[in-house]
GROMACS .gro file of C-alpha atoms in nm:
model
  398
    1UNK     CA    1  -3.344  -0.809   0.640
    2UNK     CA    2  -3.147  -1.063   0.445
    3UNK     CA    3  -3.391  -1.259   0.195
    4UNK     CA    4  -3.363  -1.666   0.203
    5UNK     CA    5  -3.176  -1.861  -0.061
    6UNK     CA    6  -3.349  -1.831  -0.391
    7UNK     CA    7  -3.452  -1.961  -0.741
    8UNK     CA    8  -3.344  -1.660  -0.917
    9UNK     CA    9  -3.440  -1.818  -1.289
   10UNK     CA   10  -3.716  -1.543  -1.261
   11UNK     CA   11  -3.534  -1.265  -1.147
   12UNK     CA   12  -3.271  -0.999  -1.201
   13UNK     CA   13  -2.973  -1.202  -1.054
   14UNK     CA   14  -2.814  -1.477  -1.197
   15UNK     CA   15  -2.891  -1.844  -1.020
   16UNK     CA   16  -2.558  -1.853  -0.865
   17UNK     CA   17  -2.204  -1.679  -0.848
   18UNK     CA   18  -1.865  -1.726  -0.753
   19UNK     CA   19  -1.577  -1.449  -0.630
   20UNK     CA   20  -1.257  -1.455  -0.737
   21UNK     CA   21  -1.065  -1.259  -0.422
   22UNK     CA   22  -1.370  -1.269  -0.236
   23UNK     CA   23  -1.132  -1.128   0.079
   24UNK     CA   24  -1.022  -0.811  -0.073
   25UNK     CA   25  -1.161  -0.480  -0.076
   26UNK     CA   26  -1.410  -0.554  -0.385
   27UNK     CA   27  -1.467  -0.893  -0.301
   28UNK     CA   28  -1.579  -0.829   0.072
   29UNK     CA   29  -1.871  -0.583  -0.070
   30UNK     CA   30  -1.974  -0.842  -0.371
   31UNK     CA   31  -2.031  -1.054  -0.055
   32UNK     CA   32  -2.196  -0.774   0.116
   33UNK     CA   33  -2.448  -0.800  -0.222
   34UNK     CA   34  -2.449  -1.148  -0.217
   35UNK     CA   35  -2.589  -1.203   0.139
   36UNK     CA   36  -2.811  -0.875   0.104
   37UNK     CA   37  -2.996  -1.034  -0.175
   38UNK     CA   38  -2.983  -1.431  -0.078
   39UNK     CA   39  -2.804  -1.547  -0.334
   40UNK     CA   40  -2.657  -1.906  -0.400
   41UNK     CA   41  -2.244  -1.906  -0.388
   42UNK     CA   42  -2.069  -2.211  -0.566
   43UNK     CA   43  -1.721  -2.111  -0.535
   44UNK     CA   44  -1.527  -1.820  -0.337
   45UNK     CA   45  -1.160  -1.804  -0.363
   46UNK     CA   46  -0.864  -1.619  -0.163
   47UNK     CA   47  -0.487  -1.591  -0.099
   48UNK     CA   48  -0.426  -1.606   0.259
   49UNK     CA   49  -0.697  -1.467   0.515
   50UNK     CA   50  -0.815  -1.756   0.651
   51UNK     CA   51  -1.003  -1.608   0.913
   52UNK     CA   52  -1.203  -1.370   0.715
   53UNK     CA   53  -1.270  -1.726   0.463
   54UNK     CA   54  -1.386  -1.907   0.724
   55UNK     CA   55  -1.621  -1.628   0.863
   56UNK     CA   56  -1.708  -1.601   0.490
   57UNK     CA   57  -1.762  -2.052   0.458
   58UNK     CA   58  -2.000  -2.023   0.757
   59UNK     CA   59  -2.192  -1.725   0.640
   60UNK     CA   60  -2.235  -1.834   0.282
   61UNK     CA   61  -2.211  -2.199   0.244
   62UNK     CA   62  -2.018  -2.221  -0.056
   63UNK     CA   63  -1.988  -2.548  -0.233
   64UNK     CA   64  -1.591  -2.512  -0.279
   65UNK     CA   65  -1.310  -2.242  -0.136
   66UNK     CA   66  -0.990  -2.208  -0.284
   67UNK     CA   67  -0.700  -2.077  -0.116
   68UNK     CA   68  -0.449  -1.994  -0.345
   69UNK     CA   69  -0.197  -2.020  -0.047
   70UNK     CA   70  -0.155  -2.419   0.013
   71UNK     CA   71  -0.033  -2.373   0.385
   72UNK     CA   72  -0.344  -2.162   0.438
   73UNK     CA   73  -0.588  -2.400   0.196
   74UNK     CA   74  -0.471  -2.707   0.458
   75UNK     CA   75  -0.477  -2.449   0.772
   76UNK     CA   76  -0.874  -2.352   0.659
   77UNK     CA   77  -1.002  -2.689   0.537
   78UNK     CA   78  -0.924  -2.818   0.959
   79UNK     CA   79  -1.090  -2.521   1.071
   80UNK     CA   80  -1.472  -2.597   0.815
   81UNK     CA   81  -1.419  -2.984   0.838
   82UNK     CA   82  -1.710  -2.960   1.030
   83UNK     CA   83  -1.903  -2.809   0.700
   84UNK     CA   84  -2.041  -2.885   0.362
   85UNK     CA   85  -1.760  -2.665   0.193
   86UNK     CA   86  -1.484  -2.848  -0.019
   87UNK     CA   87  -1.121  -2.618   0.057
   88UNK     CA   88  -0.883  -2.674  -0.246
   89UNK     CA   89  -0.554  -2.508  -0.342
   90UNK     CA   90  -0.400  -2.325  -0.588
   91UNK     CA   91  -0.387  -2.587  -0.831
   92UNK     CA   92  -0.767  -2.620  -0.841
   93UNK     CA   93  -0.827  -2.279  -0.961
   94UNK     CA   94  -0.843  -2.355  -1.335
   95UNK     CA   95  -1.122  -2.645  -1.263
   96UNK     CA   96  -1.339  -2.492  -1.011
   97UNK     CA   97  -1.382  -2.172  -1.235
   98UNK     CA   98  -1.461  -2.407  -1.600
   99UNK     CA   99  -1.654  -2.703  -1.470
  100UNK     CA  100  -1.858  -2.408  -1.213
  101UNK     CA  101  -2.253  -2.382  -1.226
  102UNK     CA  102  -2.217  -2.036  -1.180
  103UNK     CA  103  -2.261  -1.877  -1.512
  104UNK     CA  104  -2.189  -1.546  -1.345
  105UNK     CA  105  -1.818  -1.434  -1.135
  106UNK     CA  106  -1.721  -1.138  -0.976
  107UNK     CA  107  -1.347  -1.125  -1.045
  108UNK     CA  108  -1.126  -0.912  -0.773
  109UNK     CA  109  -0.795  -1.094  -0.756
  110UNK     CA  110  -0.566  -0.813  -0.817
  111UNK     CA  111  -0.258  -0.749  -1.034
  112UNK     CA  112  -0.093  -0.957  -1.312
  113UNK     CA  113  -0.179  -1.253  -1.080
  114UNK     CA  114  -0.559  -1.210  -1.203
  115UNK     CA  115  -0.484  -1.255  -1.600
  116UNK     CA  116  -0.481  -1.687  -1.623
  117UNK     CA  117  -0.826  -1.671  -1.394
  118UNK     CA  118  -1.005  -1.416  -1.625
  119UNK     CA  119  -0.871  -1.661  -1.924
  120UNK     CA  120  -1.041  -1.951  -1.732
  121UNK     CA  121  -1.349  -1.767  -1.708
  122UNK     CA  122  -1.407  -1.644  -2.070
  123UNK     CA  123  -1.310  -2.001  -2.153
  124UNK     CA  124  -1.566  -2.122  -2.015
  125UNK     CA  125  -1.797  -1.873  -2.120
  126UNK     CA  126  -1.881  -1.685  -1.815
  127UNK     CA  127  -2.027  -1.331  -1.712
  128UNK     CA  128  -1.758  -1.165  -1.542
  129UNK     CA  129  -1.829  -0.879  -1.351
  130UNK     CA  130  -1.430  -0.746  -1.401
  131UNK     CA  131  -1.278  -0.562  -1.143
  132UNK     CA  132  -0.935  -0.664  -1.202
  133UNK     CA  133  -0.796  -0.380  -1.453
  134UNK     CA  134  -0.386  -0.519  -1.475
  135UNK     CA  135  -0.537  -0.814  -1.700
  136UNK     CA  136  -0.653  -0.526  -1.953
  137UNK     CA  137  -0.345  -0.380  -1.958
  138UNK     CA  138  -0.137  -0.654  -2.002
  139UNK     CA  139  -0.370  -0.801  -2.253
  140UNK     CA  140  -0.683  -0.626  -2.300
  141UNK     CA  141  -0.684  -0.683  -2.676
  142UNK     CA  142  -0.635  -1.009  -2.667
  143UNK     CA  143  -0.862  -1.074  -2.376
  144UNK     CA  144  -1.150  -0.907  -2.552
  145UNK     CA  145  -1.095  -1.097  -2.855
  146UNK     CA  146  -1.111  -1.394  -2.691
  147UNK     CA  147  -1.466  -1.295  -2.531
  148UNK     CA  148  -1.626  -1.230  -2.823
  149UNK     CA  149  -1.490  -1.540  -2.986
  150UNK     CA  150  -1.616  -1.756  -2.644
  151UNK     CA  151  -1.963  -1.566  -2.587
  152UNK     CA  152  -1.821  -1.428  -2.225
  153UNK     CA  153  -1.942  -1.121  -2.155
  154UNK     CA  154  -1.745  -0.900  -1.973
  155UNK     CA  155  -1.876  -0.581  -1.734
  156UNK     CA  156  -1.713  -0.362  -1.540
  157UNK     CA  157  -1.710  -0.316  -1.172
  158UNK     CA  158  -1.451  -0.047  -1.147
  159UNK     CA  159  -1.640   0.258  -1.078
  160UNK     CA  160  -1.546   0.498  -1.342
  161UNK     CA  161  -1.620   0.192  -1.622
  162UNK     CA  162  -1.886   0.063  -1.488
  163UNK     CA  163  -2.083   0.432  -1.555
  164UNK     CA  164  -1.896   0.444  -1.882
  165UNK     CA  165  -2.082   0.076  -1.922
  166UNK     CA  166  -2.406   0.217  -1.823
  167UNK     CA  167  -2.350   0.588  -2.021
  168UNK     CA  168  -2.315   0.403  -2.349
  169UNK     CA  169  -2.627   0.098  -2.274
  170UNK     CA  170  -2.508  -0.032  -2.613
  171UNK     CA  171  -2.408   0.198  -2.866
  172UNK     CA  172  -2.177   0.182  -3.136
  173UNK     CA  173  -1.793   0.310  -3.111
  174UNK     CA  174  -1.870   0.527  -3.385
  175UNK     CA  175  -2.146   0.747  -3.193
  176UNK     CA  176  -1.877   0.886  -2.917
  177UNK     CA  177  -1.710   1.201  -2.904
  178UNK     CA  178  -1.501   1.142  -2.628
  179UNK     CA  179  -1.529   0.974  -2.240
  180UNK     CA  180  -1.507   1.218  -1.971
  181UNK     CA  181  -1.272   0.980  -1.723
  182UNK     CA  182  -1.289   1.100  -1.387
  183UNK     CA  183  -1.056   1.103  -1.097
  184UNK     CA  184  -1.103   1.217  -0.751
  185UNK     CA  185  -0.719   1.344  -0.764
  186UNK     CA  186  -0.587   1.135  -0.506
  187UNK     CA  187  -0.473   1.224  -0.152
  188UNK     CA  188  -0.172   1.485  -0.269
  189UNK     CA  189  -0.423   1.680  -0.543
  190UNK     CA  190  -0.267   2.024  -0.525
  191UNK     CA  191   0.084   1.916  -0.445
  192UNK     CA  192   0.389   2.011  -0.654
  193UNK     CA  193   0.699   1.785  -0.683
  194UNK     CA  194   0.895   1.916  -0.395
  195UNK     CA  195   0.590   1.858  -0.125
  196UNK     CA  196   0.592   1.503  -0.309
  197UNK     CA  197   0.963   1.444  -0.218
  198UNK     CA  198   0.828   1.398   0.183
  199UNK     CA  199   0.510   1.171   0.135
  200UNK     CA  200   0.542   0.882   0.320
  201UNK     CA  201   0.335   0.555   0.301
  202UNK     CA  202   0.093   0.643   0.611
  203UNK     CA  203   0.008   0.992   0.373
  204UNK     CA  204  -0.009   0.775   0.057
  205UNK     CA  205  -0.281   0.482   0.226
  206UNK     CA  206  -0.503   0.820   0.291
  207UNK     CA  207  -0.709   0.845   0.006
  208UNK     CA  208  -1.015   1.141   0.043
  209UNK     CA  209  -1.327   0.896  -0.101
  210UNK     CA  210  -1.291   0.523  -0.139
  211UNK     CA  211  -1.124   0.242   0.124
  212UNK     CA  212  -0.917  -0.011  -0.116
  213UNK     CA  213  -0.670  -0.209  -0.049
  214UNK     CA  214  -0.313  -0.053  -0.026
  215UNK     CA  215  -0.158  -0.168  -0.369
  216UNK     CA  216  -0.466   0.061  -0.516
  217UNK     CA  217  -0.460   0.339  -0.287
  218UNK     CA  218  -0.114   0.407  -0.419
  219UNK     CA  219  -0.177   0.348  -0.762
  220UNK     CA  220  -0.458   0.603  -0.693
  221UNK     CA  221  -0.216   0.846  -0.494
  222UNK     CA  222   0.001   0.867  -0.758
  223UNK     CA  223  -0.230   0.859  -1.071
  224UNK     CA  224  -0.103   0.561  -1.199
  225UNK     CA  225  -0.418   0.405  -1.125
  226UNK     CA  226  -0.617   0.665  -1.321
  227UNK     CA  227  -0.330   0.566  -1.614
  228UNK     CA  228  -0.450   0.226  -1.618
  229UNK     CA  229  -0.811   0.279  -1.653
  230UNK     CA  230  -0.748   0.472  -1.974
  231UNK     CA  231  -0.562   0.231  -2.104
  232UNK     CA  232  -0.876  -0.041  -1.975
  233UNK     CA  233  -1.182   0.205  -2.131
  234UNK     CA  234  -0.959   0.198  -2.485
  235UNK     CA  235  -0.954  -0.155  -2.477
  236UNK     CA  236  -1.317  -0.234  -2.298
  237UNK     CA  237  -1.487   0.029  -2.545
  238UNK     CA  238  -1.289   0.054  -2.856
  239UNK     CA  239  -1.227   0.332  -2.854
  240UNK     CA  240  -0.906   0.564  -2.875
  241UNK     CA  241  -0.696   0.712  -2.671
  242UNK     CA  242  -0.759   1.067  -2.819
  243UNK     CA  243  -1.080   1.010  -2.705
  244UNK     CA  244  -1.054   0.985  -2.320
  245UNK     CA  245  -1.019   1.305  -2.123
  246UNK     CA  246  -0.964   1.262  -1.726
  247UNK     CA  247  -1.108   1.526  -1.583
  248UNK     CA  248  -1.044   1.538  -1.159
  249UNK     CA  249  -1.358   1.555  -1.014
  250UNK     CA  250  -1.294   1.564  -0.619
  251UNK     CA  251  -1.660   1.508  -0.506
  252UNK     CA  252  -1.647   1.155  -0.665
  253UNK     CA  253  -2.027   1.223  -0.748
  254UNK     CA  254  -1.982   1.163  -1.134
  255UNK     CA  255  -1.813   0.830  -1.184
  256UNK     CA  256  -1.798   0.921  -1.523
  257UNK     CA  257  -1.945   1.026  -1.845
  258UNK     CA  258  -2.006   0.980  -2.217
  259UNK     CA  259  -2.008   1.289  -2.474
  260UNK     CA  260  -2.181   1.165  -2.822
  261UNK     CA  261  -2.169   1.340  -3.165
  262UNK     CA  262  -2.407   1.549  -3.123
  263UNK     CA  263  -2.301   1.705  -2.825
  264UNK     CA  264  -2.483   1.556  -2.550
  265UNK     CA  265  -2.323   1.468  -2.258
  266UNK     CA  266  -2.476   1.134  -2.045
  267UNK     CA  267  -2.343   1.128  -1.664
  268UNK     CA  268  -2.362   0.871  -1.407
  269UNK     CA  269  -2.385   0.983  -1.077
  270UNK     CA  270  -2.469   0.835  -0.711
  271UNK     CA  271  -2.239   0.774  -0.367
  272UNK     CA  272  -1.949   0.655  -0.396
  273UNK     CA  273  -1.957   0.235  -0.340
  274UNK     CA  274  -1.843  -0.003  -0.537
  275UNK     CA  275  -2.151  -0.241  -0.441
  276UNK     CA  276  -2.377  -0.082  -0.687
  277UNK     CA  277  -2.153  -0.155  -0.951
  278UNK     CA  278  -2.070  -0.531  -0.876
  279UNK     CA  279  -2.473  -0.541  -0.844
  280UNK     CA  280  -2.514  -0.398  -1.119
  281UNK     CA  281  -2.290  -0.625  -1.323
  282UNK     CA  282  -2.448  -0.938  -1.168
  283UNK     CA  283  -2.786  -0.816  -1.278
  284UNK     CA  284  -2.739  -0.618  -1.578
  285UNK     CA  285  -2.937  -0.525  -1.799
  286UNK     CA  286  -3.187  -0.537  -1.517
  287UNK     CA  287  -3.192  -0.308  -1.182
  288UNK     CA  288  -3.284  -0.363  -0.816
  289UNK     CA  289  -3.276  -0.234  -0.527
  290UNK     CA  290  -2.959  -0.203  -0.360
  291UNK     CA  291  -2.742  -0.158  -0.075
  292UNK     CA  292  -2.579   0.212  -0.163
  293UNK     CA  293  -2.750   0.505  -0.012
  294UNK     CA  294  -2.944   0.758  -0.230
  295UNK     CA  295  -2.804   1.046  -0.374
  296UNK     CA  296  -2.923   1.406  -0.300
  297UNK     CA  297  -2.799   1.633  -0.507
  298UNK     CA  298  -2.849   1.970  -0.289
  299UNK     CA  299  -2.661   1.783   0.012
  300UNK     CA  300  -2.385   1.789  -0.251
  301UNK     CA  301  -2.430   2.145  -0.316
  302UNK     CA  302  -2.192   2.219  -0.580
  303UNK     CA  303  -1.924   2.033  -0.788
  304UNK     CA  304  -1.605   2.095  -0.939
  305UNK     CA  305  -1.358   1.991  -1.232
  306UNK     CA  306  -0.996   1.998  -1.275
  307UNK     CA  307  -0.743   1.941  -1.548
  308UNK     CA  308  -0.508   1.676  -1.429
  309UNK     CA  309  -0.162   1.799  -1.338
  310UNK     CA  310   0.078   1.538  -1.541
  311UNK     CA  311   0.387   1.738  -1.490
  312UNK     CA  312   0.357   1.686  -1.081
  313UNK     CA  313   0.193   1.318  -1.188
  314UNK     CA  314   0.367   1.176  -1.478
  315UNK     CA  315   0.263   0.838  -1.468
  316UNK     CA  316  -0.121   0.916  -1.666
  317UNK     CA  317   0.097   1.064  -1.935
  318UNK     CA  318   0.302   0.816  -1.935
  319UNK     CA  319  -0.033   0.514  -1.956
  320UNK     CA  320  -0.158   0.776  -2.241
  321UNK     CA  321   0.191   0.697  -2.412
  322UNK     CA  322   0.183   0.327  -2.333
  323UNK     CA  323  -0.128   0.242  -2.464
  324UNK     CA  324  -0.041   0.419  -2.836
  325UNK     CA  325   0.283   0.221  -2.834
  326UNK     CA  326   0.064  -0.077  -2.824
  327UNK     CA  327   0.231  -0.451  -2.765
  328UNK     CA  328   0.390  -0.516  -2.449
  329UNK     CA  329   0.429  -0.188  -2.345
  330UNK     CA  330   0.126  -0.139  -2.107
  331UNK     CA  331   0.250  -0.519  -1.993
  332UNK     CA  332   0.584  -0.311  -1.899
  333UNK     CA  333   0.432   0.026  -1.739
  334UNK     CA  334   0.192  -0.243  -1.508
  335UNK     CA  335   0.494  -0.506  -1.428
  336UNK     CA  336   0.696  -0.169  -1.327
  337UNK     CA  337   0.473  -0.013  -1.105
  338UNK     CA  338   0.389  -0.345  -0.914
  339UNK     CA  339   0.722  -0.406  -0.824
  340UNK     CA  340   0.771   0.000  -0.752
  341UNK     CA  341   0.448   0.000  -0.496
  342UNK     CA  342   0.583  -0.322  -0.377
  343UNK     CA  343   0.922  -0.166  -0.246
  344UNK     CA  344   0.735   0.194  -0.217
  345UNK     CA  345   0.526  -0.014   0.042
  346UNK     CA  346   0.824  -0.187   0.232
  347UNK     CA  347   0.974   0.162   0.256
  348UNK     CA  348   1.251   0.062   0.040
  349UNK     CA  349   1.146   0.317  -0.214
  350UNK     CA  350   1.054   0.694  -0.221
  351UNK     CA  351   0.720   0.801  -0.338
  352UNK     CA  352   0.857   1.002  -0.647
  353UNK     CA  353   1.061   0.721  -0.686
  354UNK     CA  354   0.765   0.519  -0.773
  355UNK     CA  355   0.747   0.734  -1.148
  356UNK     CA  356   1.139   0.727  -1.150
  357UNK     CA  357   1.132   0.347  -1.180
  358UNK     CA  358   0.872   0.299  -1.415
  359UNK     CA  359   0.932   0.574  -1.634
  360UNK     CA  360   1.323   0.441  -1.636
  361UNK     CA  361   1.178   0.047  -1.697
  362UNK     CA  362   0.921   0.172  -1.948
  363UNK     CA  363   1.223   0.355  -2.166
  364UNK     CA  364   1.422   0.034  -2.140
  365UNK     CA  365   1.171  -0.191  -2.262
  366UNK     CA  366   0.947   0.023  -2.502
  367UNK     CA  367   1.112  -0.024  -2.836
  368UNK     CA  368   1.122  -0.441  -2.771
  369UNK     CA  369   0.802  -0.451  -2.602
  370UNK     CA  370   0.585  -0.283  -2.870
  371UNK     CA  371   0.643  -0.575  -3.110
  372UNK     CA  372   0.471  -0.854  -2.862
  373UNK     CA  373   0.160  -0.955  -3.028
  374UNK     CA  374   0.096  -1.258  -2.836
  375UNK     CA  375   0.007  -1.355  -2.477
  376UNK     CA  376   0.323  -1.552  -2.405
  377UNK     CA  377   0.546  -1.262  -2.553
  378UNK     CA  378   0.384  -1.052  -2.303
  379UNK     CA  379   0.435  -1.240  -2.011
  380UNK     CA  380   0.769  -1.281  -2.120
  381UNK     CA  381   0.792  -0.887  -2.116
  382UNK     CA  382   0.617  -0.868  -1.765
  383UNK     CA  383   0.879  -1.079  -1.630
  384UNK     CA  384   1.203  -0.895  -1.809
  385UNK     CA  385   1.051  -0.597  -1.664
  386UNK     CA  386   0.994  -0.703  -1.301
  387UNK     CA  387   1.363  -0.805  -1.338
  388UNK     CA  388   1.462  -0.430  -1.449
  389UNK     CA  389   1.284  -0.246  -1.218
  390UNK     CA  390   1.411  -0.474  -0.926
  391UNK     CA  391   1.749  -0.361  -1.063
  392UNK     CA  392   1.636   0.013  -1.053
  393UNK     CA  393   1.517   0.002  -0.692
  394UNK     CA  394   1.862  -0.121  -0.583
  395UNK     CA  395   2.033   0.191  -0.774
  396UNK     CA  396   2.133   0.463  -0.501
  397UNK     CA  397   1.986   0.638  -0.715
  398UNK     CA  398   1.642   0.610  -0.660
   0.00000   0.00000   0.00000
């Protein structure tokens, strides 16, 4: 039963939050934890579902609701006039998130689009439950940087992160062997390059354990996904990438795990759902009780572990690569592979065209992009790069 409203100053969870993409796939279960444990909402934000943000106004109350979409910010403030909830546009989004209440935010906006709200957040000093991972590649050592200098605290709410978070519970760099990184394999585990050449999009949106949203089941299909969250533990962990071993795990039990200098290994297991860890970043470094179901290990019965193949998937090798060329160059592999997915999506692209564009973008770009050391530099970069994959996809070629 859902609990009333609360004063959670004496309690696990902070007093009140806000959602950044509170209609996506990670934002519609923070809500889920939000209403399942009463909590207070100052601000939720969106793009364009303005049915799911009014459902979402009604059900929550918020104090404001930005639409990042003006036509749909005017189209959902007619439909609440009759509430308490302020709808703003896009050009709010900077003011709502520094001069908020909330001194925790669950941040799900996805893709390069997601970098200036994180900034806005660790501005204003903010616990940010992250689940936006493009921001860390773009920037990651910049962002954290700018964290520590603020007082922001950042947690993950990726999956695989989020256990690495709770694995490690505060110990130093210098204690780790390695991070065991794991990935369920995607929906075309097992496939070589010539089965690849006849995936379409329908076989690509199928992944085997979690329901995202369709930029990230792709990502996930083709392991570019899995690329990026090395690239986000290096930079979220400090460590290297030497370090990090992705192991394909296709039972998705172990989300990930830690190995420490003297040989032990510390795993984090449960069901897969990603509302434990956006609860768990809201109340860290308390726990509560939550809304995923319990684990029994003999239901699971066995597991199993895999090398990754990055022959048949060359886009983790690639984010391996990216991340020691350091600068731009993760700005370039992320700016590639959105456009790619984009036109992969529309059907304008083949699926092993996806690693054709990037990989032909990424050696373009790499020996300019690895001497950005500063945020507008690689913006600058994420744009040239958009611009050269766009001129890929139009290649016969491909």
């Amino acid at each position: 039963m859902q609990q009333s409203k609360q004063n959670c100053a004496d309690c696990a969870f902070p007093a009140s939050v806000g959602v950044l993409g509170a209609t996506g796939s990670v934002g519609t279960q923070a809500v889920d934890v939000i209403q399942a444990n009463g909590l207070s909402v100052d601000f939720l934000t969106a793009h364009r579902n303005v049915a799911l943000a009014e459902s979402q106004i009604r059900a929550l109350s918020p104090n404001v609701y930005v639409m990042t979409d003006d036509a749909s910010a005017k189209d959902l403030a007619l439909r609440v006039k009759d509430t308490k909830t302020k709808v703003l546009g896009a050009d709010a989004l900077d003011d709502v998130i520094r001069s908020s209440s909330a001194p925790a935010i669950i941040h799900s906006i996805l893709g390069e689009a997601g970098l200036a709200p994180l900034l806005s957040c660790i501005e204003a000093g903010k616990r940010i439950g992250l689940a936006n991972k493009e921001s860390l590649v773009i920037a990651g050592d910049l962002v954290m940087q700018r964290a520590k200098e603020t007082g922001a605290r950042i947690i993950p709410v990726d999956s695989e992160h989020s256990a690495i978070f709770q694995c490690l519970d505060g110990k130093e760099p210098s204690e780790i062997r390695s991070i065991l990184l794991t990935a369920s394999g995607g929906p075309f585990f097992g496939y070589t390059r010539e089965a690849l050449s006849c995936v379409t999009k329908a076989d690509a949106l199928a992944h085997p354990t979690w329901k995202m949203g369709a930029k990230i089941t792709v990502d996930s299909a083709t392991l570019m996904n899995k690329g990026f969250e090395v690239i986000e533990a290096v930079r979220l962990f400090g460590v290297r990438p030497e370090q990090i071993e992705v192991v394909v795990h296709r039972e998705s039990i172990i989300h990930s795990a830690v190995e420490y200098i003297d040989s032990a290994v510390i795993a984090q297991m449960g069901a897969p759902d990603m509302r434990l860890c956006v609860q768990y970043a809201l109340t860290y470094p308390h726990r509560r009780e939550g809304l995923t179901k319990r684990l029994s290990l003999t239901d699971v019965g066995k597991m199993t572990f895999f090398s990754p193949d990055m022959q048949t998937f060359p886009l983790l090798a690639l984010a391996f690569s990216a991340i020691k060329d350091g600068g731009a160059v993760p700005a370039v592999l992320n700016a590639a592979n959105e456009v790619a997915v984009e036109a992969f999506l529309r059907e304008e692209l083949s699926f092993l065209g996806i690693s054709k564009v990037v990989s032909e973008t990424v050696e373009t770009l790499a020996s300019e992009a690895m001497a950005c050391d500063t945020l507008e530099s690689r913006l600058l970069m994420d744009r040239r790069a958009r611009h050269v994959a766009a001129s890929y996809i139009e290649s016969p070629r491909n």
